[in-house]
Coordinates of C-alpha atoms and ligand atoms in Angstrom, one line a residue:
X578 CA 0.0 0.0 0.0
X579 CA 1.2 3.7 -0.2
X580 CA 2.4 5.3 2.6
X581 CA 1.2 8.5 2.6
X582 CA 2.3 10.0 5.6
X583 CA 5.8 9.3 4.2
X584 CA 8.0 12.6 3.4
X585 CA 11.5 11.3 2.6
X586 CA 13.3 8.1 1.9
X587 CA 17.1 8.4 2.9
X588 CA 19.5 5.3 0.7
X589 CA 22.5 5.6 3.1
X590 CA 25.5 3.9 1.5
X591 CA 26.7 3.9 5.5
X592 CA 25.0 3.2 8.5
X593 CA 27.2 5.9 10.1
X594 CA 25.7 8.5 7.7
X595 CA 22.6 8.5 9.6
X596 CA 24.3 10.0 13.2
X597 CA 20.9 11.1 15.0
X598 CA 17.6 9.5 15.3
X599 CA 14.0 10.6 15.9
X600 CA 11.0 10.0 16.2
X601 CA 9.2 9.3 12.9
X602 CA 12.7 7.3 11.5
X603 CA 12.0 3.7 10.2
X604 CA 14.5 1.2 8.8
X605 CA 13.4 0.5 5.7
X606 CA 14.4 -3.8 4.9
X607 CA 12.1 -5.7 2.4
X608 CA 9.4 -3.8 3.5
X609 CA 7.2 -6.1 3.1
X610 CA 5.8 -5.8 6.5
X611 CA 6.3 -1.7 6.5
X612 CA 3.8 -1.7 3.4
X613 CA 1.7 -3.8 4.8
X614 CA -0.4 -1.4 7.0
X615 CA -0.7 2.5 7.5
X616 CA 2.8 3.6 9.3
X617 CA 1.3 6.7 11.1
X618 CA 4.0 7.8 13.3
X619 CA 6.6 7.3 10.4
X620 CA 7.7 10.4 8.2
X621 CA 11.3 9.3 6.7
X622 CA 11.8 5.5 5.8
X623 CA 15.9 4.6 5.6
X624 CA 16.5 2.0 3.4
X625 CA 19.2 -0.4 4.3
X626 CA 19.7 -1.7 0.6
X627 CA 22.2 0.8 -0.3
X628 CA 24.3 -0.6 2.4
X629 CA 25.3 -3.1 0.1
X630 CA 26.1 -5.7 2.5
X631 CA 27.4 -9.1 1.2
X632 CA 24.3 -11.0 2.2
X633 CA 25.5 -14.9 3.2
X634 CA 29.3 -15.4 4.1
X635 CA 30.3 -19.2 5.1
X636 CA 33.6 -20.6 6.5
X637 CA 35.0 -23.4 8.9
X638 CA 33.6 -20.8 11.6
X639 CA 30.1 -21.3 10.6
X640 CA 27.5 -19.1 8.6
X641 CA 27.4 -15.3 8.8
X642 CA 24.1 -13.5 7.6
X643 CA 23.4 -9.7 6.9
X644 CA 20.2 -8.8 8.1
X645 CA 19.8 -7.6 4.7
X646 CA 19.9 -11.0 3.5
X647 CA 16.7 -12.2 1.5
X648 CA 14.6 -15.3 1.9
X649 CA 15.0 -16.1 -1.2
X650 CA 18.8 -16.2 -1.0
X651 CA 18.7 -17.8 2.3
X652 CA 16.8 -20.5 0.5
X653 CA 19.5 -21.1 -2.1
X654 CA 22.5 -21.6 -0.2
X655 CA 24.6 -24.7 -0.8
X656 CA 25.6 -25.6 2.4
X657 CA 28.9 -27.7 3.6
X658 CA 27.9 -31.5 3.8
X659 CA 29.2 -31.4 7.5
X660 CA 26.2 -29.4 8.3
X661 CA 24.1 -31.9 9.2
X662 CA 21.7 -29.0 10.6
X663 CA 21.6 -26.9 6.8
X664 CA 18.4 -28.5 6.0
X665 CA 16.5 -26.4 8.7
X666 CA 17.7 -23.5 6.3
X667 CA 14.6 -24.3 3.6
X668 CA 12.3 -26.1 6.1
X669 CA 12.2 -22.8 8.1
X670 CA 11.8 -20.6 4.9
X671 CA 9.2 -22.7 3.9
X672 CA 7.4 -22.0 7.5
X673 CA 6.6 -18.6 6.4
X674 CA 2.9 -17.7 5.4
X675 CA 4.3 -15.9 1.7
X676 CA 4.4 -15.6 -1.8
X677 CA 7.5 -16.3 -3.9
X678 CA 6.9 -12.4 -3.6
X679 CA 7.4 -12.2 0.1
X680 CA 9.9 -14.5 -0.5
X681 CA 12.1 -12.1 -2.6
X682 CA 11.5 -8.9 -0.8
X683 CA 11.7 -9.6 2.7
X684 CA 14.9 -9.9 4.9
X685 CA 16.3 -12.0 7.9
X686 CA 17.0 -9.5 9.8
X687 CA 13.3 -7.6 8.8
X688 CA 11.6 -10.8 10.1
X689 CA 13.9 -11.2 13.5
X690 CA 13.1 -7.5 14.0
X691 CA 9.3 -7.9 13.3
X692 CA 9.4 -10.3 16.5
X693 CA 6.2 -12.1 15.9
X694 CA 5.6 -15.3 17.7
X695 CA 5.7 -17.3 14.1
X696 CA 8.9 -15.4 12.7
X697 CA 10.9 -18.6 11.4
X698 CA 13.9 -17.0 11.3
X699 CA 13.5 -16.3 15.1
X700 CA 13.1 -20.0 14.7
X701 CA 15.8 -20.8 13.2
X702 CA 18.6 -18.7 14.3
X703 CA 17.2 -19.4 17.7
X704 CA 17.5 -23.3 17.3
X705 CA 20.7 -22.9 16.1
X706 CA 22.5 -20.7 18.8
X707 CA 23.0 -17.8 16.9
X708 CA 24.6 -14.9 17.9
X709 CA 23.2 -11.1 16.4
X710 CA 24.8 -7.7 16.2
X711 CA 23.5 -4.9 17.1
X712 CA 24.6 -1.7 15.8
X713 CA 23.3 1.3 18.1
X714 CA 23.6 4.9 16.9
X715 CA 25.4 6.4 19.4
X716 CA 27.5 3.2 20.8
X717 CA 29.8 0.7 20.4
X718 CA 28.2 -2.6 19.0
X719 CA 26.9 -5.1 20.9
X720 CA 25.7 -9.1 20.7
X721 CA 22.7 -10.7 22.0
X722 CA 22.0 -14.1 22.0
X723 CA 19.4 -14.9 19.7
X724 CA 17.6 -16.5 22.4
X725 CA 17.2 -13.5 24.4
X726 CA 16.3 -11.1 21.3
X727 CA 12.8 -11.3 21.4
X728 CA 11.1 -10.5 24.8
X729 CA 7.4 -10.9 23.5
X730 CA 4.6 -10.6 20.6
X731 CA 6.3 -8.0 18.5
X732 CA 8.5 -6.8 21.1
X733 CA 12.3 -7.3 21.4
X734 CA 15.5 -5.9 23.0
X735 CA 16.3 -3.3 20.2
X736 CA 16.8 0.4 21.8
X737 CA 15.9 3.4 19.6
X738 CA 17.7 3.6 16.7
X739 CA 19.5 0.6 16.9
X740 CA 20.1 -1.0 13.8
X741 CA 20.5 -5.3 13.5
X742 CA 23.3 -5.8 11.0
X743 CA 24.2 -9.7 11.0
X744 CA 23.3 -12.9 12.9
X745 CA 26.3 -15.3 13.4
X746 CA 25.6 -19.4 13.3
X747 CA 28.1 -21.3 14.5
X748 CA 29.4 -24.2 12.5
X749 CA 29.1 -26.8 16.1
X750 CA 25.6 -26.2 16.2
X751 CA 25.2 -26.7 12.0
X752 CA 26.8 -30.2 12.5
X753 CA 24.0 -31.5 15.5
X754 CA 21.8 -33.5 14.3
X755 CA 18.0 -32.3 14.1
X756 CA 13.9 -32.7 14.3
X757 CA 11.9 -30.2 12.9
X758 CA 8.1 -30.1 13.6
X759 CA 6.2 -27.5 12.3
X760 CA 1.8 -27.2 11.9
X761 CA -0.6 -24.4 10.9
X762 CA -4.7 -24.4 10.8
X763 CA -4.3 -23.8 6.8
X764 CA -1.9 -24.5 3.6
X765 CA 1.0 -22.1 3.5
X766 CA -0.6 -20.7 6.8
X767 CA 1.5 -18.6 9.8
X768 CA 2.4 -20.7 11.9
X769 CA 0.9 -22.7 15.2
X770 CA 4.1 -23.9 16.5
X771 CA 7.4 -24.9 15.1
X772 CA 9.7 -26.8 17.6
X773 CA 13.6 -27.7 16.4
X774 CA 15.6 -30.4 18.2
X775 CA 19.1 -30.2 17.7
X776 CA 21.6 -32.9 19.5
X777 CA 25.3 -34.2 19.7
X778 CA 26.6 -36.1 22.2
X779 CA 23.1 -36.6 24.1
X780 CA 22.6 -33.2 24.6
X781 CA 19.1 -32.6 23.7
X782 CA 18.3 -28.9 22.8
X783 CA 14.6 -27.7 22.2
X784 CA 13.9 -24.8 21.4
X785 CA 10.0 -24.0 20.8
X786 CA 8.9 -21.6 18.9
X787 CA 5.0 -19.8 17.1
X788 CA 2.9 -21.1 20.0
X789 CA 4.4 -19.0 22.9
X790 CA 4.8 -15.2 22.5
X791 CA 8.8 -15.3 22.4
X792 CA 10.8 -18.6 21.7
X793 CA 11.8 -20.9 24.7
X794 CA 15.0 -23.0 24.4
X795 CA 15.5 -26.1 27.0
X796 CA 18.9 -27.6 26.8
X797 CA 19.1 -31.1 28.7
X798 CA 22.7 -31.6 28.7
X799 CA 21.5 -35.4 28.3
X800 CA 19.0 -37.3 26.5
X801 CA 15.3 -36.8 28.6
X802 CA 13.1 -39.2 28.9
X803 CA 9.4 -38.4 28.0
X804 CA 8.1 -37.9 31.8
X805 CA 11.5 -35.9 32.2
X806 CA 10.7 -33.7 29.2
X807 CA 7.0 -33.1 29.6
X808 CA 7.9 -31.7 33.4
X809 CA 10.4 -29.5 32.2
X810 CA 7.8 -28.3 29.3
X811 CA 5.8 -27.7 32.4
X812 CA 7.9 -25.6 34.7
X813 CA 8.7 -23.3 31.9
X814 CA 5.7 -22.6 29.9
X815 CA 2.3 -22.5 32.3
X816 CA -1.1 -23.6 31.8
X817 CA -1.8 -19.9 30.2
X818 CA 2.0 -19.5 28.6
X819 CA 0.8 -20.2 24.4
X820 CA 0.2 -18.0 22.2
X821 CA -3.9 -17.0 21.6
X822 CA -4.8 -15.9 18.2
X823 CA -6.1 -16.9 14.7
X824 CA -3.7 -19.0 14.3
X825 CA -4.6 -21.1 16.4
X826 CA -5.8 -21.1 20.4
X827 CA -3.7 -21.6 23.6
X828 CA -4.8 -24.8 24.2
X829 CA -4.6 -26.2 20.9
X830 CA -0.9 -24.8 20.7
X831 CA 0.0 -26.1 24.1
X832 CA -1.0 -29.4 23.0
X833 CA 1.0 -29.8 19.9
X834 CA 4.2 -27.9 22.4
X835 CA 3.4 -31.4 24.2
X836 CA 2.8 -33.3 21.1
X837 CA 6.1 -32.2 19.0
X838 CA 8.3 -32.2 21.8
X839 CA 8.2 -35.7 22.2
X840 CA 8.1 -37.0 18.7
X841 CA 11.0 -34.5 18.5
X842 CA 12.7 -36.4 21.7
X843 CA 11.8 -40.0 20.6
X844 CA 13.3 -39.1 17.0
X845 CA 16.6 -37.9 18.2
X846 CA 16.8 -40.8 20.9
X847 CA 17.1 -43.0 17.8
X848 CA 20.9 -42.4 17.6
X849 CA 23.4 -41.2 14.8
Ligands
FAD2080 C1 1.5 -12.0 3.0 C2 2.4 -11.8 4.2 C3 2.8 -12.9 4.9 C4 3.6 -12.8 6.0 N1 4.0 -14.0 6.7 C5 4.7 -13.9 7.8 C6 5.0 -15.0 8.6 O1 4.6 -16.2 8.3 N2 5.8 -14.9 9.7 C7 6.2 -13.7 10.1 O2 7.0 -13.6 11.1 N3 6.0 -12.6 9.4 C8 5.2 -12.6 8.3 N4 4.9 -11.5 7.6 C9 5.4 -10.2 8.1 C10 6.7 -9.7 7.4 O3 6.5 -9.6 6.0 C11 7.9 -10.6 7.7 O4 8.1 -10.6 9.1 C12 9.2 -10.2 7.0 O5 10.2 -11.1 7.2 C13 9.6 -8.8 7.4 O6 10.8 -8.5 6.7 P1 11.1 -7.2 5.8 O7 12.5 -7.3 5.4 O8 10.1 -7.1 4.8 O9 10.9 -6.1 6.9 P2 10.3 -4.6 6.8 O10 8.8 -4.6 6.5 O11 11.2 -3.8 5.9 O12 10.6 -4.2 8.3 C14 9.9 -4.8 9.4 C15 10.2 -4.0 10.7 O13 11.6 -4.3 11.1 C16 12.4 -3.1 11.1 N5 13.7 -3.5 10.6 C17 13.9 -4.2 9.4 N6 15.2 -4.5 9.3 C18 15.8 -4.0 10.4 C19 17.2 -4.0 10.9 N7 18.2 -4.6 10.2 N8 17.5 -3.4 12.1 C20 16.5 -2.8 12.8 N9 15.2 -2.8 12.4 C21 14.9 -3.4 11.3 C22 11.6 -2.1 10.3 O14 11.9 -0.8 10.7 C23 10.2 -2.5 10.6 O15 9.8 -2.0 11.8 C24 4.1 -11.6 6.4 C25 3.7 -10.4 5.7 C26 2.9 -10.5 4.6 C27 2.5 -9.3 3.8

């Protein structure tokens, strides 16, 4: 839709360039999301694509994304063979509700900032111990933990200003093995919930994502059993801990929480 409150778009070739902030500023990513609804509080959209930041870089260290980086290219990346993990690249792509035109204009970094509950690239860079940096205006940068980015349904950590410029994967979490589990009330749908096990050396890490409001990560340190892991599901997310919305209720995504977490456990207890 047109934005017509908007009064200037600024192309930036460095982040630096833009020195102050205020109020009516917006990062401007794939804009898919920004064009989606009226942005009345928003007079000057700065568009990160001028940046011109290499989008995917890959080494024996592990995978290194711009938050500029698209879906699309995400998608296409031929990963190591040692990254026994890389296939959780597409199935989380294909969690999105989108159109190959969604696809092509939205960003990593637009839908980690967007912090909604079914954001699978909170999902994935969650499951896969990322790392993000944060550039703030007036600061040195900083790193988060991409488990502690998002505090709650479209709410995260970012201060005013603050721009995310790259998320970090390391190349031990790429080579665990995984379980993906993933459901939504319709074909292509948002999301309902989307859990990811990831495990080496009987460490059990699950991190469970789209049916509570921010992602929660249990890591075991061994291989649970079922009672073991639905007790632990229990003392971390309460009766009244999912997610409520068209999507899908509480209840329904507490039960498949319950549901995936064990087919997740079971299929991982299977061994190499
Ligand atoms: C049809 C459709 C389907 C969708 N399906 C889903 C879905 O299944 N799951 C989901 O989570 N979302 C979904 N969305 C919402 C949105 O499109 C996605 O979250 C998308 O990934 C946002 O990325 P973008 O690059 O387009 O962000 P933009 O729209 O450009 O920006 C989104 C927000 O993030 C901020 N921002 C962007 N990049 C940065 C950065 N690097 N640093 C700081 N702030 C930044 C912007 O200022 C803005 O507030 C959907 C939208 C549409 C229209």
């Amino acid at each position: 839709m047109n934005l017509n409150t908007i009064t200037e778009v600024k192309r930036p070739t460095s982040a630096d360039h833009i020195a102050q902030w205020r109020d009516g500023y917006a990062w401007l990513a794939g804009g898919t999301w920004l064009f989606s609804e009226p942005q009345v509080a928003t007079d000057t959209l700065i568009d990160l694509d001028a940046l011109g930041w290499p989008a995917i870089r890959h080494s024996s260290e592990g995978l290194e994304l711009a938050a500029t980086c698209r879906i699309a290219e995400l998608y296409h990346l031929t990963p190591p063979p040692q990254w026994r993990a890389a296939p959780l690249i597409r199935d989380c792509c294909n969690a999105f509700l989108a159109s190959f035109k969604i696809w092509n204009a939205a960003t990593v970094g637009g839908n980690i900032c967007m912090s909604l509950p079914a954001g699978p690239m909170i999902s994935l860079t969650t499951a896969l111990e990322a790392t993000y940096t944060l550039w703030p205006r007036d600061g040195a940068p900083r790193q988060v933990a991409a488990v502690d980015f998002v505090t709650g349904n479209h709410a995260n950590i970012v201060q005013r200003g603050e721009l995310l410029r790259s998320m970090h994967i390391p190349a031990s979490a790429l080579a665990r093995r995984y379980a993906f589990r993933h459901a939504s009330l319709t074909h292509l749908g948002r999301s309902a919930a989307l859990l990811i096990g990831t495990q080496a050396n009987d460490d059990l890490l699950l991190t469970i994502t789209a049916a509570t409001p921010r992602p929660i990560q249990l890591r075991f340190g061994h291989m649970p059993s079922a009672a073991e892991l639905r007790h632990v599901i229990d003392a971390r997310i309460p009766a009244d801990g999912c997610f409520n919305d068209v999507h899908g209720s509480a209840d329904y995504k507490h039960h498949l929480t319950y549901y995936f977490a064990e087919q997740i456990r079971a299929e991982l207890a299977q061994g190499t």
